[in-house]
PDB file of C-alpha atoms and ligand atoms in Angstrom:
ATOM      1  CA  MET X   9      70.229  10.321 -53.861  1.00  0.00           C
ATOM      2  CA  ILE X  10      67.678  12.336 -56.163  1.00  0.00           C
ATOM      3  CA  VAL X  11      67.721  15.935 -54.952  1.00  0.00           C
ATOM      4  CA  THR X  12      64.481  17.751 -55.298  1.00  0.00           C
ATOM      5  CA  ARG X  13      64.711  21.538 -55.678  1.00  0.00           C
ATOM      6  CA  MET X  14      61.903  23.864 -55.670  1.00  0.00           C
ATOM      7  CA  ILE X  15      63.834  26.226 -57.632  1.00  0.00           C
ATOM      8  CA  GLU X  16      63.572  26.197 -61.716  1.00  0.00           C
ATOM      9  CA  ILE X  17      66.463  26.698 -63.596  1.00  0.00           C
ATOM     10  CA  TYR X  18      65.919  28.563 -67.205  1.00  0.00           C
ATOM     11  CA  ALA X  19      68.296  28.728 -69.596  1.00  0.00           C
ATOM     12  CA  HIS X  20      69.067  32.512 -70.361  1.00  0.00           C
ATOM     13  CA  ARG X  21      69.507  33.006 -74.231  1.00  0.00           C
ATOM     14  CA  GLY X  22      69.558  29.467 -74.547  1.00  0.00           C
ATOM     15  CA  TYR X  23      72.790  27.772 -73.265  1.00  0.00           C
ATOM     16  CA  SER X  24      74.583  30.915 -73.899  1.00  0.00           C
ATOM     17  CA  GLY X  25      77.464  30.307 -71.765  1.00  0.00           C
ATOM     18  CA  GLU X  26      78.671  27.684 -73.827  1.00  0.00           C
ATOM     19  CA  TYR X  27      77.157  27.822 -77.084  1.00  0.00           C
ATOM     20  CA  PRO X  28      76.166  31.308 -79.309  1.00  0.00           C
ATOM     21  CA  GLU X  29      72.995  33.107 -77.632  1.00  0.00           C
ATOM     22  CA  ASN X  30      69.756  32.807 -79.163  1.00  0.00           C
ATOM     23  CA  THR X  31      70.495  30.007 -81.690  1.00  0.00           C
ATOM     24  CA  MET X  32      68.923  26.785 -82.310  1.00  0.00           C
ATOM     25  CA  ALA X  33      72.148  25.159 -80.887  1.00  0.00           C
ATOM     26  CA  ALA X  34      71.899  27.071 -77.487  1.00  0.00           C
ATOM     27  CA  PHE X  35      68.187  25.767 -77.105  1.00  0.00           C
ATOM     28  CA  GLU X  36      68.941  22.420 -78.029  1.00  0.00           C
ATOM     29  CA  ALA X  37      71.869  22.503 -75.695  1.00  0.00           C
ATOM     30  CA  ALA X  38      69.643  23.751 -72.758  1.00  0.00           C
ATOM     31  CA  CYS X  39      67.026  20.880 -73.330  1.00  0.00           C
ATOM     32  CA  LYS X  40      69.711  18.322 -73.342  1.00  0.00           C
ATOM     33  CA  ALA X  41      70.975  19.919 -70.114  1.00  0.00           C
ATOM     34  CA  ASN X  42      67.182  18.974 -68.680  1.00  0.00           C
ATOM     35  CA  THR X  43      66.392  23.065 -68.088  1.00  0.00           C
ATOM     36  CA  ASP X  44      62.783  23.830 -66.669  1.00  0.00           C
ATOM     37  CA  GLY X  45      62.685  26.727 -68.823  1.00  0.00           C
ATOM     38  CA  ILE X  46      64.299  28.606 -71.779  1.00  0.00           C
ATOM     39  CA  GLU X  47      64.430  32.605 -71.861  1.00  0.00           C
ATOM     40  CA  LEU X  48      64.978  34.218 -75.547  1.00  0.00           C
ATOM     41  CA  ASP X  49      64.631  37.811 -76.873  1.00  0.00           C
ATOM     42  CA  VAL X  50      62.405  38.624 -80.214  1.00  0.00           C
ATOM     43  CA  GLN X  51      62.480  41.463 -82.305  1.00  0.00           C
ATOM     44  CA  LEU X  52      60.486  42.046 -85.521  1.00  0.00           C
ATOM     45  CA  SER X  53      62.175  42.015 -89.088  1.00  0.00           C
ATOM     46  CA  LYS X  54      61.115  44.396 -91.876  1.00  0.00           C
ATOM     47  CA  ASP X  55      58.956  41.866 -93.409  1.00  0.00           C
ATOM     48  CA  GLY X  56      56.926  41.388 -90.054  1.00  0.00           C
ATOM     49  CA  GLU X  57      58.868  37.975 -88.801  1.00  0.00           C
ATOM     50  CA  VAL X  58      59.196  37.358 -85.282  1.00  0.00           C
ATOM     51  CA  VAL X  59      63.057  36.858 -85.095  1.00  0.00           C
ATOM     52  CA  VAL X  60      65.460  35.524 -81.997  1.00  0.00           C
ATOM     53  CA  ILE X  61      68.071  37.950 -81.136  1.00  0.00           C
ATOM     54  CA  HIS X  62      68.862  40.090 -78.558  1.00  0.00           C
ATOM     55  CA  ASP X  63      69.813  43.403 -79.825  1.00  0.00           C
ATOM     56  CA  GLU X  64      68.017  45.813 -82.002  1.00  0.00           C
ATOM     57  CA  ARG X  65      71.190  45.343 -84.522  1.00  0.00           C
ATOM     58  CA  ILE X  66      72.911  42.380 -85.746  1.00  0.00           C
ATOM     59  CA  ASP X  67      76.245  43.764 -85.509  1.00  0.00           C
ATOM     60  CA  ARG X  68      77.386  42.160 -82.187  1.00  0.00           C
ATOM     61  CA  THR X  69      76.005  38.613 -82.782  1.00  0.00           C
ATOM     62  CA  THR X  70      76.343  38.173 -86.723  1.00  0.00           C
ATOM     63  CA  ASN X  71      78.717  38.629 -89.115  1.00  0.00           C
ATOM     64  CA  GLY X  72      76.173  41.511 -90.652  1.00  0.00           C
ATOM     65  CA  ILE X  73      75.431  45.142 -90.050  1.00  0.00           C
ATOM     66  CA  GLY X  74      72.414  46.866 -89.475  1.00  0.00           C
ATOM     67  CA  TYR X  75      69.026  47.316 -87.673  1.00  0.00           C
ATOM     68  CA  VAL X  76      66.809  44.162 -87.570  1.00  0.00           C
ATOM     69  CA  LYS X  77      63.901  46.290 -88.458  1.00  0.00           C
ATOM     70  CA  ASP X  78      65.855  47.527 -91.945  1.00  0.00           C
ATOM     71  CA  LEU X  79      66.280  43.600 -93.011  1.00  0.00           C
ATOM     72  CA  ASN X  80      63.917  41.146 -94.495  1.00  0.00           C
ATOM     73  CA  TYR X  81      63.920  37.702 -92.913  1.00  0.00           C
ATOM     74  CA  ARG X  82      65.376  36.248 -96.219  1.00  0.00           C
ATOM     75  CA  GLN X  83      68.400  38.730 -95.751  1.00  0.00           C
ATOM     76  CA  LEU X  84      68.621  38.139 -91.903  1.00  0.00           C
ATOM     77  CA  LYS X  85      68.801  34.363 -92.398  1.00  0.00           C
ATOM     78  CA  LEU X  86      72.075  34.246 -94.513  1.00  0.00           C
ATOM     79  CA  TYR X  87      74.390  35.948 -91.588  1.00  0.00           C
ATOM     80  CA  ASP X  88      76.600  33.606 -89.446  1.00  0.00           C
ATOM     81  CA  ALA X  89      75.119  34.264 -85.978  1.00  0.00           C
ATOM     82  CA  GLY X  90      77.706  31.729 -84.407  1.00  0.00           C
ATOM     83  CA  SER X  91      81.265  32.502 -85.479  1.00  0.00           C
ATOM     84  CA  TRP X  92      81.511  35.444 -83.218  1.00  0.00           C
ATOM     85  CA  PHE X  93      81.390  33.021 -80.547  1.00  0.00           C
ATOM     86  CA  ASP X  94      83.127  30.265 -81.647  1.00  0.00           C
ATOM     87  CA  ARG X  95      84.059  29.367 -85.359  1.00  0.00           C
ATOM     88  CA  ARG X  96      82.624  25.761 -84.647  1.00  0.00           C
ATOM     89  CA  TYR X  97      79.180  27.429 -84.752  1.00  0.00           C
ATOM     90  CA  SER X  98      79.433  29.076 -88.075  1.00  0.00           C
ATOM     91  CA  ARG X  99      76.206  27.653 -89.620  1.00  0.00           C
ATOM     92  CA  GLN X 100      74.410  29.063 -86.790  1.00  0.00           C
ATOM     93  CA  SER X 101      71.755  31.458 -87.852  1.00  0.00           C
ATOM     94  CA  ILE X 102      69.070  34.003 -86.521  1.00  0.00           C
ATOM     95  CA  PRO X 103      66.155  31.856 -85.407  1.00  0.00           C
ATOM     96  CA  LEU X 104      62.526  32.642 -86.351  1.00  0.00           C
ATOM     97  CA  LEU X 105      60.581  32.297 -82.987  1.00  0.00           C
ATOM     98  CA  SER X 106      58.308  29.545 -85.007  1.00  0.00           C
ATOM     99  CA  GLU X 107      61.648  27.457 -85.400  1.00  0.00           C
ATOM    100  CA  VAL X 108      62.187  27.301 -81.665  1.00  0.00           C
ATOM    101  CA  LEU X 109      58.229  26.690 -80.900  1.00  0.00           C
ATOM    102  CA  LYS X 110      58.654  23.615 -83.253  1.00  0.00           C
ATOM    103  CA  MET X 111      61.372  22.568 -81.220  1.00  0.00           C
ATOM    104  CA  LEU X 112      59.418  22.956 -78.114  1.00  0.00           C
ATOM    105  CA  GLU X 113      56.194  21.319 -79.441  1.00  0.00           C
ATOM    106  CA  GLN X 114      58.052  17.920 -78.660  1.00  0.00           C
ATOM    107  CA  ARG X 115      59.117  19.412 -75.051  1.00  0.00           C
ATOM    108  CA  ARG X 116      56.062  20.519 -73.688  1.00  0.00           C
ATOM    109  CA  SER X 117      57.597  20.230 -70.088  1.00  0.00           C
ATOM    110  CA  ILE X 118      59.746  23.084 -70.805  1.00  0.00           C
ATOM    111  CA  THR X 119      58.746  26.635 -69.981  1.00  0.00           C
ATOM    112  CA  LEU X 120      59.484  29.222 -72.573  1.00  0.00           C
ATOM    113  CA  ASN X 121      59.953  32.578 -71.573  1.00  0.00           C
ATOM    114  CA  ILE X 122      59.766  35.124 -74.418  1.00  0.00           C
ATOM    115  CA  GLU X 123      61.219  38.464 -73.991  1.00  0.00           C
ATOM    116  CA  LEU X 124      59.723  41.028 -76.187  1.00  0.00           C
ATOM    117  CA  LYS X 125      62.493  43.197 -76.926  1.00  0.00           C
ATOM    118  CA  ASN X 126      60.440  46.273 -77.587  1.00  0.00           C
ATOM    119  CA  ASN X 127      61.644  48.836 -75.178  1.00  0.00           C
ATOM    120  CA  LEU X 128      63.869  50.953 -77.790  1.00  0.00           C
ATOM    121  CA  ILE X 129      61.605  50.162 -80.679  1.00  0.00           C
ATOM    122  CA  ASP X 130      58.237  49.405 -79.992  1.00  0.00           C
ATOM    123  CA  TYR X 131      57.546  47.073 -82.838  1.00  0.00           C
ATOM    124  CA  ASP X 132      53.968  47.528 -84.185  1.00  0.00           C
ATOM    125  CA  GLY X 133      51.872  44.555 -83.960  1.00  0.00           C
ATOM    126  CA  LEU X 134      54.787  42.323 -81.873  1.00  0.00           C
ATOM    127  CA  GLU X 135      52.392  41.181 -79.073  1.00  0.00           C
ATOM    128  CA  LEU X 136      49.698  39.746 -81.426  1.00  0.00           C
ATOM    129  CA  LYS X 137      52.199  38.380 -83.811  1.00  0.00           C
ATOM    130  CA  VAL X 138      53.784  36.418 -80.831  1.00  0.00           C
ATOM    131  CA  LEU X 139      50.557  35.323 -79.563  1.00  0.00           C
ATOM    132  CA  GLU X 140      49.291  34.089 -83.095  1.00  0.00           C
ATOM    133  CA  LEU X 141      52.508  31.836 -83.312  1.00  0.00           C
ATOM    134  CA  LEU X 142      52.218  30.316 -79.851  1.00  0.00           C
ATOM    135  CA  ASP X 143      48.668  29.374 -80.840  1.00  0.00           C
ATOM    136  CA  GLU X 144      49.990  27.733 -83.948  1.00  0.00           C
ATOM    137  CA  THR X 145      52.087  25.359 -81.732  1.00  0.00           C
ATOM    138  CA  GLY X 146      49.387  24.926 -78.994  1.00  0.00           C
ATOM    139  CA  LEU X 147      52.057  26.437 -76.835  1.00  0.00           C
ATOM    140  CA  ARG X 148      50.294  29.660 -75.115  1.00  0.00           C
ATOM    141  CA  ASN X 149      50.057  28.189 -71.917  1.00  0.00           C
ATOM    142  CA  ASN X 150      53.561  27.117 -71.579  1.00  0.00           C
ATOM    143  CA  ALA X 151      54.785  30.378 -72.323  1.00  0.00           C
ATOM    144  CA  ILE X 152      55.621  33.633 -70.147  1.00  0.00           C
ATOM    145  CA  LEU X 153      55.638  36.678 -71.818  1.00  0.00           C
ATOM    146  CA  SER X 154      58.052  39.571 -70.278  1.00  0.00           C
ATOM    147  CA  THR X 155      59.116  43.109 -71.575  1.00  0.00           C
ATOM    148  CA  PHE X 156      60.675  46.172 -70.000  1.00  0.00           C
ATOM    149  CA  ASN X 157      57.796  48.055 -71.881  1.00  0.00           C
ATOM    150  CA  SER X 158      55.207  48.711 -69.928  1.00  0.00           C
ATOM    151  CA  LYS X 159      52.732  49.637 -72.569  1.00  0.00           C
ATOM    152  CA  SER X 160      53.337  46.330 -74.074  1.00  0.00           C
ATOM    153  CA  LEU X 161      52.343  44.536 -71.260  1.00  0.00           C
ATOM    154  CA  ILE X 162      49.158  46.263 -71.076  1.00  0.00           C
ATOM    155  CA  ARG X 163      48.619  45.670 -75.082  1.00  0.00           C
ATOM    156  CA  LEU X 164      49.115  42.080 -74.223  1.00  0.00           C
ATOM    157  CA  ARG X 165      46.579  42.115 -71.235  1.00  0.00           C
ATOM    158  CA  GLU X 166      44.434  43.362 -73.462  1.00  0.00           C
ATOM    159  CA  LEU X 167      44.361  40.691 -76.089  1.00  0.00           C
ATOM    160  CA  ASP X 168      44.627  38.045 -73.652  1.00  0.00           C
ATOM    161  CA  SER X 169      43.218  37.896 -70.107  1.00  0.00           C
ATOM    162  CA  SER X 170      45.100  34.872 -69.050  1.00  0.00           C
ATOM    163  CA  VAL X 171      48.272  34.679 -70.855  1.00  0.00           C
ATOM    164  CA  ASN X 172      51.186  34.556 -68.433  1.00  0.00           C
ATOM    165  CA  THR X 173      53.162  37.847 -68.408  1.00  0.00           C
ATOM    166  CA  ALA X 174      55.776  39.306 -66.158  1.00  0.00           C
ATOM    167  CA  LEU X 175      57.042  42.583 -65.372  1.00  0.00           C
ATOM    168  CA  LEU X 176      60.769  42.991 -66.310  1.00  0.00           C
ATOM    169  CA  PHE X 177      63.173  45.664 -64.634  1.00  0.00           C
ATOM    170  CA  GLU X 178      66.713  46.096 -63.417  1.00  0.00           C
ATOM    171  CA  GLY X 179      67.615  47.287 -59.763  1.00  0.00           C
ATOM    172  CA  VAL X 180      66.005  47.721 -56.854  1.00  0.00           C
ATOM    173  CA  PRO X 181      62.620  49.897 -57.357  1.00  0.00           C
ATOM    174  CA  SER X 182      60.380  50.917 -54.837  1.00  0.00           C
ATOM    175  CA  ASN X 183      57.256  50.811 -56.622  1.00  0.00           C
ATOM    176  CA  VAL X 184      57.220  47.121 -57.814  1.00  0.00           C
ATOM    177  CA  ILE X 185      53.793  45.902 -56.379  1.00  0.00           C
ATOM    178  CA  THR X 186      52.248  49.180 -57.845  1.00  0.00           C
ATOM    179  CA  ASP X 187      53.729  48.758 -61.104  1.00  0.00           C
ATOM    180  CA  ALA X 188      52.819  44.834 -61.410  1.00  0.00           C
ATOM    181  CA  ARG X 189      49.190  45.694 -60.301  1.00  0.00           C
ATOM    182  CA  ASN X 190      48.868  48.317 -63.044  1.00  0.00           C
ATOM    183  CA  ASN X 191      50.273  46.080 -65.618  1.00  0.00           C
ATOM    184  CA  ARG X 192      48.255  43.318 -64.705  1.00  0.00           C
ATOM    185  CA  VAL X 193      51.208  40.951 -64.930  1.00  0.00           C
ATOM    186  CA  ASN X 194      51.453  37.432 -63.264  1.00  0.00           C
ATOM    187  CA  ALA X 195      55.177  37.410 -62.000  1.00  0.00           C
ATOM    188  CA  VAL X 196      57.985  39.898 -61.731  1.00  0.00           C
ATOM    189  CA  HIS X 197      61.577  39.166 -63.400  1.00  0.00           C
ATOM    190  CA  CYS X 198      64.210  40.968 -61.618  1.00  0.00           C
ATOM    191  CA  GLU X 199      67.991  40.715 -60.532  1.00  0.00           C
ATOM    192  CA  ALA X 200      69.159  39.104 -57.350  1.00  0.00           C
ATOM    193  CA  ALA X 201      69.765  42.189 -55.403  1.00  0.00           C
ATOM    194  CA  PHE X 202      66.035  42.845 -55.785  1.00  0.00           C
ATOM    195  CA  ALA X 203      64.903  39.521 -54.891  1.00  0.00           C
ATOM    196  CA  MET X 204      67.358  39.525 -51.659  1.00  0.00           C
ATOM    197  CA  SER X 205      65.731  42.796 -50.299  1.00  0.00           C
ATOM    198  CA  PRO X 206      62.606  43.783 -48.250  1.00  0.00           C
ATOM    199  CA  ALA X 207      60.834  45.075 -51.460  1.00  0.00           C
ATOM    200  CA  GLY X 208      61.122  41.599 -53.192  1.00  0.00           C
ATOM    201  CA  LYS X 209      60.072  39.629 -50.054  1.00  0.00           C
ATOM    202  CA  ARG X 210      56.831  41.996 -50.089  1.00  0.00           C
ATOM    203  CA  THR X 211      56.650  41.310 -53.755  1.00  0.00           C
ATOM    204  CA  ILE X 212      56.201  37.637 -53.086  1.00  0.00           C
ATOM    205  CA  GLU X 213      54.127  38.280 -50.025  1.00  0.00           C
ATOM    206  CA  ALA X 214      51.660  40.175 -52.537  1.00  0.00           C
ATOM    207  CA  GLY X 215      51.614  37.246 -54.606  1.00  0.00           C
ATOM    208  CA  TYR X 216      53.962  37.915 -57.165  1.00  0.00           C
ATOM    209  CA  PRO X 217      56.286  35.049 -58.182  1.00  0.00           C
ATOM    210  CA  LEU X 218      60.087  36.068 -58.536  1.00  0.00           C
ATOM    211  CA  ARG X 219      62.055  35.000 -61.319  1.00  0.00           C
ATOM    212  CA  VAL X 220      66.089  36.149 -61.198  1.00  0.00           C
ATOM    213  CA  PHE X 221      68.357  36.931 -64.232  1.00  0.00           C
ATOM    214  CA  THR X 222      71.231  36.360 -64.553  1.00  0.00           C
ATOM    215  CA  VAL X 223      72.615  33.836 -62.117  1.00  0.00           C
ATOM    216  CA  ASN X 224      76.030  32.225 -63.091  1.00  0.00           C
ATOM    217  CA  GLU X 225      77.319  31.164 -59.548  1.00  0.00           C
ATOM    218  CA  LYS X 226      76.402  28.119 -58.056  1.00  0.00           C
ATOM    219  CA  GLU X 227      76.276  29.494 -54.366  1.00  0.00           C
ATOM    220  CA  MET X 228      73.728  32.021 -55.017  1.00  0.00           C
ATOM    221  CA  LEU X 229      70.939  29.204 -55.716  1.00  0.00           C
ATOM    222  CA  GLY X 230      70.697  28.251 -52.059  1.00  0.00           C
ATOM    223  CA  LYS X 231      70.341  31.876 -51.274  1.00  0.00           C
ATOM    224  CA  LEU X 232      67.922  32.960 -53.907  1.00  0.00           C
ATOM    225  CA  GLU X 233      65.671  29.757 -52.855  1.00  0.00           C
ATOM    226  CA  ASP X 234      65.946  30.910 -49.198  1.00  0.00           C
ATOM    227  CA  ALA X 235      64.580  34.071 -50.297  1.00  0.00           C
ATOM    228  CA  GLY X 236      61.588  32.442 -51.936  1.00  0.00           C
ATOM    229  CA  VAL X 237      62.743  32.745 -55.409  1.00  0.00           C
ATOM    230  CA  SER X 238      60.498  30.495 -58.020  1.00  0.00           C
ATOM    231  CA  ALA X 239      63.216  30.520 -60.805  1.00  0.00           C
ATOM    232  CA  ILE X 240      66.357  31.690 -61.935  1.00  0.00           C
ATOM    233  CA  MET X 241      67.715  32.506 -65.622  1.00  0.00           C
ATOM    234  CA  SER X 242      71.218  31.150 -66.076  1.00  0.00           C
ATOM    235  CA  ASP X 243      73.723  31.543 -68.970  1.00  0.00           C
ATOM    236  CA  PHE X 244      74.985  27.970 -67.633  1.00  0.00           C
ATOM    237  CA  PRO X 245      71.576  25.979 -66.965  1.00  0.00           C
ATOM    238  CA  GLY X 246      73.866  22.739 -66.499  1.00  0.00           C
ATOM    239  CA  LEU X 247      75.527  23.942 -63.344  1.00  0.00           C
ATOM    240  CA  PHE X 248      72.513  23.287 -61.207  1.00  0.00           C
ATOM    241  CA  ASN X 249      72.111  19.968 -62.219  1.00  0.00           C
TER     242      ASN X 249
HETATM  243  O1  G3P B  15      64.548  38.065 -69.534  1.00  0.00           O
HETATM  244  C1  G3P B  15      65.477  38.394 -68.464  1.00  0.00           C
HETATM  245  C2  G3P B  15      66.742  39.013 -68.748  1.00  0.00           C
HETATM  246  O2  G3P B  15      67.016  38.203 -70.233  1.00  0.00           O
HETATM  247  C3  G3P B  15      66.782  40.419 -69.547  1.00  0.00           C
HETATM  248  O3  G3P B  15      67.972  41.150 -69.639  1.00  0.00           O
HETATM  249  O4  G3P B  15      69.418  41.993 -71.617  1.00  0.00           O
HETATM  250  O5  G3P B  15      69.529  39.467 -70.740  1.00  0.00           O
HETATM  251  O6  G3P B  15      67.579  40.505 -72.098  1.00  0.00           O
HETATM  252  P1  G3P B  15      68.500  40.663 -71.351  1.00  0.00           P
HETATM  253 MG1   MG B  16      66.439  38.735 -72.233  1.00  0.00          MG
END
């Protein structure tokens, strides 16, 4: 029996529950698991390359130390971005966003949620670089750009009046609809507690789809679907097949 579900499943940092987060191995595994979307995080290297890594520093997920912003891509790519997770993945390195886009060029049904990690370091020009990279592969319409940085959402909207953007926040704030309007976003990325709250319901009614991070329990799926959530982001996208 084929079960059709309304809610979409995005792989959070790729298939990060079983592969090192934000690596090509994690993205390839997500594709194999038939994920509807992939979420990843980007930062900017010293020489202005858009690289896929969650933290501002490389210490936690590679065998190197230091800030991404202080290292050229030539240096960044030499570090092992897999062994911290499992020695089997010692050949994984920090990907360029362009490498992931290249992979997704052949898989156009997959939505790509690029989270601009510019809330702690507001990288100069990151928004424009991401948009240009999307254009090189013709994937601008397949992408959702999200960030915790409200100024960056405004800059994205000024650069492109129609690109899909999403307001990103934690917890259950009360001013989400106002923020969504002020930041001219298309959607809201939130936690389950917000999605299941009266404020979450009002946000959907105001016309903003909700996508929820990070959902790793199978039993949450039905509850979030009942709440009207459009997508969930999971470290284990295969769990929901
Ligand atoms: O984009 C949703 C989610 O990824 C935000 O939190 O820390 O996992 O990037 P984080
Ligand atoms: Mg993220």
